[in-house]
XYZ file of N, CA and C in Angstrom:
846
model
N -50.128 -16.739 2.410
C -49.828 -18.205 2.227
C -48.295 -18.058 1.915
N -47.507 -18.854 2.510
C -45.971 -19.031 2.147
C -45.747 -19.245 0.924
N -44.862 -18.136 0.047
C -44.559 -18.052 -1.312
C -43.889 -19.205 -1.427
N -42.867 -19.930 -0.926
C -42.129 -21.052 -1.006
C -43.172 -22.181 -1.989
N -44.286 -22.338 -1.599
C -45.027 -23.483 -2.390
C -45.446 -23.036 -3.816
N -45.030 -21.822 -3.965
C -44.943 -21.615 -5.335
C -43.265 -21.190 -6.207
N -42.486 -21.500 -5.123
C -41.397 -21.139 -5.995
C -40.580 -22.402 -6.780
N -39.892 -22.244 -7.472
C -39.251 -23.253 -8.543
C -38.625 -24.384 -8.079
N -38.178 -24.455 -6.702
C -37.693 -26.215 -6.066
C -38.709 -27.244 -6.195
N -39.783 -27.083 -5.913
C -40.614 -28.068 -6.120
C -40.722 -28.723 -7.122
N -41.115 -27.911 -8.205
C -41.335 -28.019 -9.677
C -40.200 -28.710 -10.050
N -38.791 -28.455 -9.526
C -37.420 -29.018 -10.176
C -37.238 -30.060 -9.943
N -38.102 -30.657 -8.551
C -38.173 -31.811 -7.955
C -38.258 -32.687 -8.780
N -39.916 -32.331 -9.279
C -40.733 -33.303 -9.908
C -40.175 -33.503 -11.445
N -39.857 -32.218 -12.031
C -39.275 -32.643 -13.271
C -37.751 -33.281 -13.450
N -36.812 -33.285 -12.374
C -36.002 -34.367 -12.353
C -36.192 -35.586 -12.221
N -37.240 -35.860 -11.486
C -37.620 -37.145 -11.166
C -38.207 -37.673 -12.678
N -38.912 -36.752 -13.672
C -38.980 -37.218 -14.642
C -38.168 -37.535 -15.660
N -37.099 -36.560 -15.486
C -35.810 -36.905 -16.675
C -35.206 -38.101 -15.973
N -35.067 -38.325 -14.786
C -34.541 -39.467 -14.456
C -35.455 -40.839 -14.735
N -36.442 -40.847 -14.502
C -37.469 -41.950 -14.343
C -37.952 -42.015 -16.178
N -38.249 -41.053 -16.823
C -38.941 -41.616 -18.054
C -37.955 -41.040 -19.188
N -37.125 -39.488 -19.376
C -36.203 -39.608 -20.254
C -35.042 -40.220 -20.068
N -34.660 -40.669 -19.003
C -33.203 -41.738 -19.017
C -34.090 -42.903 -19.656
N -35.184 -43.722 -19.213
C -35.607 -44.762 -19.726
C -35.596 -44.786 -21.134
N -35.765 -43.512 -22.025
C -35.477 -43.506 -23.167
C -34.196 -43.875 -23.826
N -33.020 -43.742 -23.437
C -31.739 -43.780 -23.583
C -31.367 -45.551 -23.045
N -32.097 -45.790 -22.334
C -31.789 -47.233 -21.478
C -32.760 -48.384 -21.585
N -33.943 -47.977 -22.799
C -34.909 -48.823 -22.620
C -34.365 -50.005 -23.451
N -35.217 -51.277 -23.231
C -35.174 -52.359 -23.908
C -34.975 -52.654 -25.471
N -34.084 -52.362 -26.435
C -34.559 -52.802 -27.754
C -34.346 -54.010 -28.281
N -34.715 -53.903 -29.649
C -34.521 -55.408 -30.238
C -33.272 -55.255 -30.600
N -32.480 -56.207 -30.245
C -30.976 -56.388 -30.828
C -30.861 -56.743 -32.187
N -29.692 -56.332 -32.876
C -29.384 -56.455 -34.487
C -28.651 -57.999 -34.260
N -28.302 -58.388 -33.200
C -27.847 -60.003 -33.550
C -28.856 -60.492 -33.947
N -28.353 -61.574 -34.872
C -29.232 -62.436 -35.391
C -29.909 -63.584 -34.583
N -28.782 -64.106 -33.530
C -29.200 -65.095 -32.442
C -30.293 -64.776 -31.588
N -30.708 -63.173 -31.295
C -32.017 -62.634 -31.004
C -33.082 -62.876 -31.671
N -33.843 -63.519 -30.680
C -35.361 -63.811 -31.334
C -36.525 -62.668 -31.177
N -37.408 -62.780 -31.154
C -38.614 -61.864 -31.249
C -38.736 -61.288 -29.846
N -38.476 -62.393 -29.025
C -39.171 -62.202 -27.564
C -37.602 -61.934 -26.512
N -36.335 -61.809 -27.137
C -35.329 -61.584 -26.693
C -35.130 -59.819 -26.953
N -34.514 -59.454 -25.587
C -34.161 -57.841 -25.966
C -32.859 -57.770 -25.273
N -32.390 -56.660 -25.671
C -30.906 -56.355 -25.202
C -30.928 -55.177 -24.010
N -30.667 -55.004 -22.678
C -30.856 -54.214 -21.821
C -29.365 -53.109 -21.925
N -29.722 -51.949 -22.459
C -28.349 -51.402 -22.968
C -27.856 -51.002 -21.499
N -28.727 -50.668 -20.444
C -28.032 -50.348 -19.008
C -26.823 -51.120 -18.460
N -27.306 -52.325 -18.670
C -26.342 -53.641 -17.701
C -25.641 -54.594 -18.875
N -26.044 -54.719 -20.121
C -25.619 -55.267 -21.203
C -26.030 -56.849 -20.863
N -26.904 -56.820 -20.357
C -27.965 -58.457 -20.196
C -28.644 -58.387 -21.021
N -28.954 -59.741 -21.663
C -29.820 -60.286 -22.420
C -31.441 -60.473 -21.496
N -32.339 -59.832 -22.032
C -33.621 -60.267 -21.012
C -34.606 -61.042 -22.187
N -35.558 -61.858 -21.572
C -36.053 -62.638 -22.469
C -37.446 -62.366 -21.763
N -38.327 -62.228 -22.477
C -39.866 -62.043 -22.147
C -40.446 -63.289 -21.518
N -40.153 -64.340 -22.539
C -41.008 -65.622 -22.065
C -42.100 -65.539 -22.175
N -43.128 -66.486 -21.368
C -44.205 -66.688 -21.494
C -45.307 -65.410 -20.671
N -44.345 -64.596 -19.867
C -45.283 -63.418 -18.709
C -44.615 -62.437 -19.637
N -45.539 -61.725 -20.373
C -44.920 -60.602 -21.022
C -46.186 -59.474 -21.170
N -45.468 -58.161 -21.488
C -46.132 -57.096 -21.296
C -47.223 -56.755 -22.300
N -48.183 -56.382 -21.670
C -49.263 -56.171 -22.357
C -50.076 -55.081 -22.329
N -50.475 -54.420 -23.382
C -51.590 -53.118 -23.023
C -52.477 -53.037 -22.156
N -53.454 -53.786 -22.080
C -54.559 -54.132 -20.881
C -53.484 -53.847 -19.551
N -52.602 -54.668 -19.521
C -51.957 -54.936 -17.987
C -51.283 -53.542 -17.691
N -50.469 -52.974 -18.829
C -50.428 -51.444 -18.405
C -51.530 -50.576 -18.253
N -52.445 -50.835 -18.760
C -53.408 -49.729 -18.504
C -54.251 -49.915 -17.419
N -54.507 -51.197 -16.862
C -54.740 -51.373 -15.492
C -54.090 -51.027 -14.306
N -52.536 -51.200 -14.626
C -51.714 -50.875 -13.781
C -51.534 -49.027 -13.482
N -51.828 -48.749 -14.595
C -51.743 -47.450 -14.523
C -52.781 -46.514 -13.733
N -53.887 -47.326 -13.850
C -55.078 -46.888 -12.930
C -54.916 -47.180 -11.688
N -54.372 -48.283 -11.458
C -54.074 -48.767 -10.019
C -53.239 -47.471 -8.978
N -52.252 -46.947 -10.031
C -51.428 -46.153 -9.108
C -51.959 -44.935 -9.327
N -53.005 -44.683 -10.387
C -53.897 -43.265 -9.812
C -54.672 -43.519 -8.967
N -55.104 -44.746 -8.409
C -55.859 -44.562 -7.404
C -55.207 -44.336 -6.133
N -54.343 -44.849 -6.139
C -53.192 -45.028 -4.765
C -53.093 -43.683 -4.724
N -52.746 -42.822 -5.721
C -51.943 -41.196 -5.563
C -53.205 -40.569 -5.029
N -54.622 -40.846 -5.580
C -55.828 -40.185 -5.244
C -56.182 -40.399 -3.475
N -55.703 -41.525 -3.262
C -56.327 -41.760 -1.385
C -55.374 -41.147 -1.032
N -54.125 -41.330 -1.204
C -52.941 -40.664 -0.318
C -53.146 -38.910 -0.405
N -53.410 -38.610 -1.454
C -53.756 -36.915 -1.948
C -54.804 -36.586 -1.124
N -56.159 -37.360 -1.191
C -56.871 -36.762 -0.020
C -56.513 -36.776 1.584
N -55.870 -37.545 1.830
C -55.603 -37.646 3.377
C -54.378 -36.562 3.149
N -53.675 -36.323 2.711
C -52.718 -35.160 2.777
C -53.656 -33.694 2.823
N -54.319 -33.807 1.850
C -55.127 -32.503 1.582
C -56.153 -32.512 2.915
N -56.820 -33.362 3.478
C -57.584 -33.398 4.942
C -56.731 -32.652 6.020
N -55.515 -32.842 6.011
C -54.263 -32.722 7.192
C -53.944 -31.345 6.777
N -53.933 -30.616 6.064
C -53.372 -29.340 5.584
C -54.471 -28.143 6.283
N -54.302 -27.216 7.177
C -54.925 -26.402 7.580
C -54.535 -24.842 6.841
N -55.350 -24.217 6.537
C -54.945 -23.077 6.132
C -55.576 -21.882 6.804
N -54.725 -20.965 7.669
C -55.385 -20.477 8.391
C -54.965 -18.797 8.647
N -55.065 -17.747 8.913
C -54.721 -16.426 8.880
C -53.211 -16.182 9.363
N -52.795 -17.395 10.023
C -51.452 -16.930 10.342
C -50.523 -17.694 9.382
N -51.042 -18.550 8.476
C -50.610 -19.348 7.184
C -50.981 -20.594 7.392
N -50.069 -21.608 6.182
C -50.551 -23.000 6.336
C -49.813 -23.716 7.379
N -50.562 -24.373 7.743
C -50.072 -25.437 9.016
C -50.149 -26.646 8.349
N -49.122 -27.737 8.794
C -49.223 -29.407 8.276
C -48.636 -29.363 6.885
N -48.378 -28.771 6.063
C -48.060 -29.030 4.955
C -46.981 -29.126 4.339
N -45.793 -28.953 5.510
C -44.452 -29.244 5.068
C -44.078 -30.412 5.419
N -44.442 -31.266 6.259
C -43.731 -33.025 6.021
C -44.451 -33.599 5.031
N -45.668 -33.331 4.423
C -46.131 -33.960 3.231
C -45.716 -33.694 2.215
N -45.285 -32.227 1.771
C -44.752 -31.860 0.468
C -42.868 -32.342 0.721
N -42.295 -31.881 1.672
C -41.023 -32.229 1.827
C -41.062 -34.016 1.567
N -41.831 -34.798 2.634
C -41.611 -35.865 2.410
C -42.001 -36.579 1.257
N -43.010 -36.105 0.560
C -43.484 -36.788 -0.690
C -42.428 -36.233 -1.574
N -42.030 -35.074 -1.853
C -40.945 -34.701 -2.836
C -39.765 -35.938 -2.735
N -38.921 -35.887 -1.815
C -37.912 -36.416 -1.517
C -38.047 -38.016 -1.795
N -39.296 -38.526 -0.541
C -39.334 -39.645 -0.726
C -39.721 -40.289 -2.567
N -40.261 -39.400 -2.958
C -40.897 -39.725 -4.594
C -39.619 -39.866 -5.211
N -38.692 -38.874 -5.088
C -37.309 -38.895 -5.805
C -36.626 -40.219 -5.779
N -36.363 -40.367 -4.735
C -35.834 -41.806 -4.102
C -36.588 -42.790 -4.884
N -37.474 -42.953 -4.643
C -38.455 -44.331 -5.516
C -38.391 -44.197 -6.644
N -38.274 -43.154 -7.501
C -38.118 -42.750 -8.789
C -36.686 -43.162 -9.053
N -35.753 -42.854 -8.484
C -34.514 -43.533 -9.253
C -33.992 -44.848 -8.808
N -34.859 -45.409 -7.909
C -34.429 -46.794 -7.424
C -35.404 -47.435 -8.654
N -36.480 -47.007 -8.900
C -37.531 -47.462 -9.942
C -36.638 -47.773 -11.261
N -35.987 -46.693 -11.606
C -35.288 -46.208 -12.952
C -33.788 -47.428 -13.123
N -33.386 -47.341 -12.106
C -31.950 -48.625 -11.923
C -32.370 -49.508 -11.704
N -33.444 -50.072 -11.317
C -33.709 -51.295 -10.556
C -35.222 -51.617 -11.495
N -35.466 -51.606 -12.482
C -36.727 -51.850 -13.173
C -37.633 -53.277 -12.796
N -36.914 -54.173 -12.426
C -37.442 -55.292 -11.894
C -38.179 -55.233 -10.666
N -37.939 -54.383 -9.779
C -38.344 -53.681 -8.735
C -39.499 -53.060 -8.968
N -39.820 -52.611 -10.098
C -41.066 -51.685 -10.549
C -42.556 -52.216 -9.567
N -42.768 -53.347 -9.734
C -43.941 -53.800 -8.925
C -44.287 -53.264 -7.836
N -43.060 -53.342 -7.052
C -43.215 -53.111 -5.822
C -43.126 -51.506 -5.759
N -41.767 -50.975 -6.493
C -41.690 -49.265 -6.039
C -42.372 -48.427 -6.658
N -43.159 -48.794 -7.891
C -44.123 -48.040 -8.676
C -45.277 -47.517 -7.406
N -46.143 -48.651 -7.320
C -47.251 -48.228 -6.203
C -46.602 -47.427 -5.168
N -45.413 -47.893 -4.344
C -44.815 -46.930 -3.612
C -44.597 -45.399 -3.908
N -44.392 -45.590 -4.822
C -44.135 -44.242 -5.393
C -45.332 -43.468 -5.472
N -46.613 -44.084 -5.832
C -47.681 -43.634 -6.507
C -48.139 -42.799 -4.855
N -48.065 -43.771 -3.986
C -48.637 -43.688 -2.561
C -47.632 -41.984 -2.049
N -46.575 -42.322 -2.274
C -45.540 -40.941 -1.832
C -46.173 -40.078 -2.380
N -46.119 -40.141 -3.644
C -46.237 -38.651 -4.664
C -47.604 -37.991 -4.231
N -48.420 -39.317 -3.612
C -49.831 -38.589 -3.159
C -49.905 -37.504 -2.323
N -48.988 -37.847 -1.443
C -48.906 -36.842 -0.007
C -48.469 -35.561 -0.482
N -47.626 -35.671 -1.506
C -46.737 -34.357 -2.404
C -48.156 -33.332 -2.923
N -48.933 -34.237 -3.872
C -49.956 -33.529 -4.510
C -51.014 -32.948 -3.542
N -51.616 -33.727 -2.618
C -52.576 -33.230 -1.583
C -52.223 -32.092 -1.113
N -51.118 -32.311 -0.655
C -50.504 -31.135 0.401
C -50.504 -29.845 -0.645
N -49.837 -29.753 -1.696
C -49.531 -28.785 -2.677
C -51.034 -28.118 -3.339
N -51.768 -29.197 -3.477
C -52.857 -28.574 -4.113
C -53.713 -28.067 -3.483
N -53.833 -28.429 -1.941
C -54.567 -27.661 -1.219
C -54.147 -26.429 -0.661
N -52.943 -25.925 -0.903
C -52.469 -24.607 -0.919
C -52.816 -23.905 -2.200
N -52.895 -24.376 -3.321
C -53.317 -23.897 -4.468
C -54.637 -23.309 -4.321
N -55.356 -24.283 -3.950
C -56.609 -24.303 -3.780
C -57.314 -23.101 -3.088
N -56.629 -22.940 -1.691
C -57.032 -21.867 -0.715
C -56.745 -20.471 -1.341
N -55.413 -20.343 -1.976
C -55.459 -19.047 -2.881
C -56.241 -18.841 -4.020
N -56.486 -19.752 -4.712
C -57.116 -19.849 -5.883
C -58.351 -20.621 -6.025
N -59.459 -20.426 -5.665
C -60.388 -21.404 -5.153
C -61.044 -21.977 -6.746
N -61.261 -23.575 -6.881
C -61.720 -24.159 -8.078
C -60.459 -24.314 -8.737
N -58.956 -23.759 -8.602
C -57.919 -24.340 -9.695
C -57.757 -25.638 -9.483
N -57.983 -26.567 -8.797
C -57.487 -27.663 -8.431
C -58.214 -28.554 -9.328
N -59.410 -28.394 -9.447
C -60.496 -29.219 -10.285
C -60.405 -29.155 -11.809
N -59.687 -27.375 -12.072
C -59.631 -27.042 -13.839
C -58.294 -27.806 -13.726
N -57.119 -27.811 -12.993
C -55.815 -28.371 -13.277
C -56.248 -29.799 -13.626
N -57.018 -30.534 -12.892
C -57.275 -32.141 -13.133
C -57.722 -32.107 -14.073
N -58.980 -31.295 -14.603
C -59.931 -31.799 -15.899
C -58.912 -31.322 -17.000
N -57.869 -30.218 -17.127
C -56.834 -29.920 -18.104
C -55.770 -31.358 -18.555
N -55.504 -31.963 -17.295
C -54.628 -32.874 -17.403
C -54.947 -34.155 -18.048
N -56.319 -34.577 -17.778
C -56.516 -35.554 -18.334
C -57.514 -35.431 -19.495
N -57.990 -34.259 -19.695
C -58.694 -34.036 -21.368
C -57.255 -34.204 -22.038
N -55.849 -33.075 -21.600
C -54.813 -33.483 -22.283
C -54.279 -34.815 -22.660
N -54.420 -35.794 -21.885
C -53.912 -37.297 -21.802
C -54.896 -37.696 -22.594
N -56.221 -37.715 -23.043
C -57.023 -38.224 -23.986
C -56.936 -37.834 -25.196
N -56.672 -36.589 -25.411
C -56.565 -35.843 -26.498
C -55.480 -36.446 -27.275
N -54.171 -36.448 -26.572
C -53.106 -36.892 -27.351
C -52.862 -38.374 -27.434
N -53.423 -39.171 -26.653
C -53.756 -40.783 -26.411
C -54.466 -40.798 -28.258
N -55.469 -40.065 -28.393
C -56.416 -40.411 -29.799
C -55.556 -39.652 -30.584
N -54.653 -38.352 -30.595
C -54.047 -38.084 -31.847
C -52.637 -39.401 -31.953
N -52.250 -39.885 -30.962
C -51.309 -41.042 -31.110
C -51.999 -41.853 -31.875
N -52.993 -42.414 -31.151
C -53.464 -43.790 -32.026
C -54.094 -43.714 -33.233
N -54.526 -42.397 -33.539
C -55.124 -42.073 -34.843
C -53.867 -41.445 -35.798
N -52.595 -41.622 -35.532
C -51.588 -41.388 -36.600
C -51.330 -39.651 -36.875
N -51.864 -39.089 -36.112
C -51.973 -37.555 -36.164
C -50.572 -37.206 -35.602
N -50.403 -37.453 -34.735
C -48.760 -37.232 -34.012
C -47.939 -38.846 -34.300
N -47.025 -38.580 -34.648
C -45.726 -39.677 -34.731
C -44.817 -39.509 -34.203
N -44.378 -40.472 -33.513
C -43.097 -40.028 -32.421
C -41.687 -41.019 -33.324
N -41.285 -39.996 -34.120
C -40.260 -40.200 -35.067
C -39.151 -39.775 -34.153
N -37.918 -39.855 -34.617
C -36.678 -39.882 -34.009
C -36.396 -38.472 -33.773
N -36.908 -37.290 -34.893
C -36.422 -36.150 -34.761
C -37.599 -35.694 -33.621
N -38.788 -36.115 -33.825
C -39.594 -35.676 -32.672
C -39.144 -36.003 -31.417
N -38.777 -37.363 -30.976
C -38.148 -37.818 -29.581
C -36.894 -36.807 -29.240
N -36.012 -36.429 -30.227
C -34.890 -35.702 -30.053
C -35.329 -34.242 -29.576
N -36.410 -33.720 -29.906
C -36.849 -32.219 -30.023
C -37.594 -32.413 -28.485
N -38.327 -33.243 -28.539
C -39.134 -33.356 -27.377
C -37.853 -33.481 -25.549
N -37.082 -34.539 -26.090
C -36.006 -34.852 -24.814
C -35.162 -33.413 -24.707
N -35.089 -32.921 -25.597
C -33.920 -31.619 -25.905
C -34.715 -30.540 -24.987
N -35.681 -30.320 -25.490
C -36.434 -29.275 -24.440
C -37.200 -29.605 -23.258
N -37.171 -30.615 -22.980
C -37.594 -31.211 -21.396
C -36.123 -31.005 -20.912
N -34.973 -31.296 -20.887
C -33.585 -31.515 -20.360
C -33.537 -29.810 -20.491
N -33.696 -28.708 -21.473
C -33.414 -27.255 -21.325
C -34.359 -27.025 -20.243
N -35.544 -27.255 -20.117
C -36.378 -26.607 -18.901
C -35.967 -27.302 -17.439
N -35.666 -28.268 -17.609
C -34.827 -28.835 -16.137
C -33.827 -28.230 -15.793
N -32.771 -28.003 -16.667
C -31.955 -27.201 -16.466
C -31.840 -25.716 -16.009
N -33.101 -25.075 -16.683
C -33.338 -23.851 -16.166
C -34.196 -24.002 -14.633
N -34.741 -24.845 -14.653
C -35.290 -25.102 -13.282
C -34.290 -25.187 -12.017
N -33.020 -26.234 -12.219
C -32.178 -26.457 -11.300
C -31.208 -25.134 -11.247
N -31.211 -24.136 -12.185
C -30.575 -22.913 -11.856
C -31.205 -22.153 -10.955
N -32.692 -21.994 -11.232
C -33.136 -21.058 -10.585
C -33.723 -21.703 -9.054
N -33.589 -23.142 -8.718
C -33.358 -23.621 -7.569
C -32.111 -23.046 -7.004
N -31.176 -23.306 -7.589
C -29.731 -23.210 -6.971
C -29.613 -21.637 -6.419
N -30.176 -20.820 -7.289
C -30.153 -19.271 -7.082
C -30.676 -18.842 -6.139
N -32.186 -19.883 -5.762
C -33.151 -19.245 -4.834
C -32.249 -19.346 -3.298
N -31.199 -20.049 -2.947
C -30.494 -20.382 -2.094
C -30.280 -18.618 -1.184
N -29.708 -18.224 -2.571
C -29.024 -16.813 -2.887
C -29.939 -15.604 -2.498
N -31.379 -16.102 -2.339
C -32.464 -15.288 -2.931
C -32.325 -14.292 -3.906
N -32.179 -15.203 -4.861
C -31.983 -14.501 -6.487
C -32.827 -15.321 -7.000
N -33.938 -14.663 -7.563
C -34.615 -15.223 -8.703
C -34.767 -15.052 -9.924
N -34.930 -15.935 -10.854
C -34.760 -15.886 -12.468
C -35.866 -14.822 -12.659
N -35.560 -13.682 -13.404
C -36.550 -12.803 -13.496
C -37.887 -13.060 -14.569
N -39.071 -12.929 -14.751
C -40.233 -12.865 -15.635
C -40.699 -14.360 -15.397
N -40.004 -15.314 -15.784
C -40.697 -16.891 -15.876
C -41.736 -17.171 -14.761
N -41.590 -16.835 -13.725
C -41.848 -17.193 -12.415
C -42.913 -16.203 -11.915
N -43.300 -15.161 -12.721
C -44.112 -14.259 -12.172
C -45.390 -14.175 -13.208
N -46.476 -13.513 -12.911
C -47.869 -13.500 -13.600
C -47.880 -12.640 -15.155
N -46.759 -12.353 -15.453
C -46.712 -11.017 -16.590
C -46.993 -12.386 -18.158
N -46.685 -11.541 -18.910
C -46.801 -11.862 -20.340
C -46.010 -13.139 -20.412
N -44.882 -12.816 -20.193
C -43.602 -13.853 -20.470
C -43.690 -14.695 -19.657
N -43.949 -14.768 -18.422
C -44.293 -15.725 -17.237
C -45.349 -16.496 -17.911
N -46.433 -16.330 -18.336
C -47.702 -16.984 -18.575
C -47.558 -17.746 -19.944
N -46.302 -17.008 -20.726
C -46.054 -17.701 -22.157
C -45.261 -18.682 -21.566
N -44.051 -18.593 -20.898
C -43.402 -19.565 -20.346
C -44.159 -21.030 -20.090
N -44.717 -20.569 -19.114
C -45.724 -21.958 -18.459
C -46.827 -22.405 -19.653
N -46.982 -21.359 -20.492
C -47.588 -22.188 -21.691
C -46.660 -23.060 -22.416
N -45.282 -23.152 -22.605
C -44.474 -23.606 -23.410
C -44.047 -24.927 -22.675
N -43.873 -25.062 -21.406
C -43.500 -25.986 -20.287
C -44.693 -27.035 -20.450
N -46.221 -26.105 -20.473
C -47.150 -27.223 -20.523
C -47.385 -27.605 -21.507
N -46.939 -27.530 -23.223
C -47.039 -28.412 -24.421
C -45.735 -28.813 -24.134
N -44.473 -28.730 -23.610
C -43.438 -29.763 -23.789
C -43.747 -31.235 -23.015
N -44.413 -30.887 -21.442
C -44.999 -31.648 -20.693
C -45.973 -32.789 -21.561
N -46.841 -32.060 -22.038
C -47.673 -32.691 -22.905
C -47.164 -33.615 -23.661
N -46.170 -33.377 -24.654
C -45.764 -34.060 -25.793
C -44.902 -35.153 -25.071
N -44.394 -35.264 -24.002
C -43.720 -35.930 -22.995
C -44.565 -37.461 -22.918
N -45.783 -37.154 -23.315
C -47.060 -38.233 -23.044
C -47.000 -39.417 -24.275
N -46.554 -38.319 -25.438
C -46.511 -39.170 -26.795
C -45.610 -39.777 -26.606
N -44.079 -39.749 -25.869
C -43.070 -40.633 -25.630
C -43.112 -41.762 -24.904
N -44.353 -41.512 -23.732
C -44.644 -42.631 -23.008
C -45.500 -43.590 -23.676
N -46.276 -43.054 -24.322
C -47.347 -44.014 -25.466
C -46.340 -44.774 -26.256
N -45.733 -44.061 -26.797
C -44.270 -44.913 -27.941
C -43.738 -45.730 -27.122
N -43.256 -45.695 -25.877
C -42.436 -46.663 -25.192
C -43.374 -47.919 -24.623
N -44.849 -47.570 -24.310
C -45.399 -48.641 -24.340
C -45.980 -49.092 -25.214
N -46.136 -49.139 -26.469
C -46.548 -49.651 -27.499
C -45.643 -50.421 -27.981
N -43.951 -49.901 -27.856
C -42.908 -50.646 -28.288
C -42.790 -51.946 -27.477
N -42.913 -51.753 -26.358
C -42.658 -52.607 -25.107
C -43.617 -53.837 -25.134
N -44.968 -53.605 -25.488
C -45.979 -54.644 -26.187
C -45.604 -55.256 -27.361
N -45.214 -54.527 -28.212
C -45.071 -55.144 -29.550
C -44.030 -56.126 -29.871
N -42.903 -55.626 -28.652
C -41.731 -56.820 -28.552
C -41.452 -57.681 -27.562
N -42.751 -57.906 -26.816
C -42.741 -58.635 -25.658
C -41.970 -58.646 -24.625
N -42.076 -57.383 -23.936
C -41.131 -56.962 -22.947
C -41.147 -57.869 -22.075
N -40.907 -57.964 -20.923
C -41.345 -58.619 -19.729
C -42.468 -58.274 -19.153
N -42.995 -59.059 -18.142
C -44.242 -58.622 -17.535
C -44.479 -57.357 -16.878
N -42.861 -57.271 -15.846
C -42.631 -56.224 -15.092
C -42.677 -54.720 -15.472
N -42.678 -54.887 -16.865
C -42.536 -53.646 -17.565
C -43.472 -52.870 -17.884
N -44.779 -53.940 -17.227
C -46.177 -53.313 -17.338
C -45.998 -51.646 -16.137
N -45.183 -52.525 -15.000
C -45.570 -51.396 -13.704
C -44.383 -50.262 -14.367
N -43.224 -50.656 -15.082
C -42.369 -49.796 -15.180
C -43.184 -48.563 -16.414
N -43.641 -49.236 -17.383
C -44.723 -48.372 -18.323
C -45.550 -47.318 -17.670
N -46.171 -47.868 -16.693
C -47.361 -47.081 -15.862
C -46.947 -46.270 -14.889
N -45.787 -46.635 -14.427
C -44.987 -45.639 -13.606
C -44.270 -44.371 -14.141
N -43.637 -44.560 -15.457
C -43.398 -43.471 -16.596
C -44.341 -42.743 -16.692
N -45.602 -43.125 -17.101
C -46.651 -42.328 -17.354
C -47.181 -41.546 -16.139
N -47.180 -41.878 -15.056
C -47.610 -41.281 -13.522
C -46.694 -40.363 -13.789
N -45.461 -40.127 -13.652
C -44.314 -39.195 -13.573
C -44.762 -38.175 -14.631
N -45.000 -38.024 -15.961
C -45.498 -37.009 -16.992
C -46.700 -36.414 -16.264
N -47.467 -37.406 -16.006
C -48.838 -36.688 -15.289
C -48.711 -35.598 -14.199
N -47.855 -36.200 -13.384
C -47.649 -35.157 -11.971
C -46.895 -34.172 -12.726
N -46.167 -34.278 -13.629
C -45.364 -32.910 -14.004
C -46.375 -32.059 -14.467
N -47.139 -32.726 -15.673
C -48.467 -31.903 -16.415
C -49.032 -31.273 -15.450
N -49.672 -31.807 -14.427
C -50.729 -31.501 -13.385
C -49.829 -30.452 -12.691
N -49.251 -30.022 -12.098
C -48.380 -29.089 -11.573
C -48.029 -28.102 -12.407
N -47.640 -27.986 -13.555
C -47.575 -27.342 -14.792
C -48.881 -26.564 -15.066
N -50.063 -27.146 -15.093
C -51.222 -26.497 -15.146
C -51.584 -25.712 -14.051
N -51.438 -26.305 -12.910
C -51.485 -25.448 -11.591
C -50.939 -24.261 -11.614
N -49.410 -24.133 -11.864
C -48.636 -23.058 -12.166
C -49.102 -22.051 -13.203
N -49.443 -22.260 -14.680
C -50.159 -21.777 -15.288
C -51.553 -21.115 -14.744
N -52.538 -21.671 -14.236
C -53.675 -21.260 -13.597
C -53.480 -20.210 -12.699
N -52.798 -20.795 -11.759
C -52.364 -19.477 -10.738
C -51.553 -18.305 -11.494
N -50.917 -18.350 -12.156
C -50.739 -17.148 -13.195
C -51.847 -16.283 -13.533
N -52.498 -17.177 -14.232
C -53.624 -16.169 -14.979
C -54.756 -15.429 -14.072
N -55.041 -16.154 -12.925
C -56.000 -15.884 -11.989
C -55.450 -14.623 -11.244
N -53.961 -14.708 -10.990
C -53.193 -13.931 -10.253
C -53.106 -12.324 -10.750
N -53.765 -12.348 -12.161
C -53.672 -11.269 -12.896
C -55.239 -10.673 -12.554
N -56.414 -11.163 -12.200
C -57.498 -10.893 -12.141
C -57.473 -9.749 -11.119
């Protein structure tokens, strides 16, 4: 199997999308203005400076959940198709390249468009899910060929983490305080920077030592990244809850679902990397 599928460049593409689409959302999210002329349903978009009014069609929790489920369904459908198109032979992997590169680049473009044009999210979020599915299906097939059973393990761990953190958030065990958000965003940015440096160095055949290997340091690093990726889910929950409470416009349901999808994709990929490192030691 080609080593390239386990290199940092694909993970960086995913993380870069996560930073642009979710973490950047935190700094430009619609917030309640301190202006007394702005009522409960009126918000200020810090990105454009425009006042946005939710009106009668506002963001709801059920709507966001339903749209998240729909995006997951679209991702599974295209992932299954891409999986079926990848062939693992003694000569190597056949057919994965177009889905990996097409999904990675296409997903990046759609994520950036969605980030800067939130009102387009009812269209761009489903397109993102479809394109991302191609990427996940192809790369999952390659991981599965080398480590049988790893994909179902990663899927179960991803959704197990999602539901565990959702319970912890709803029960108040974890609260998205400002210091908590700052710490998670800072750690996420540091990881993204490290992946960026690793990605750039790979063009010169230079590998950042230890972190991408299956030694104790490499496994420890992957565990740390998994924890940070999981904590990003708490920020997503907080964003969705805040949008619902403040009566954000209806299209923000798609935007909230999109942000949650980006984090889930990153978490799933990191679980694949962690499990592959552990299994390669056996």
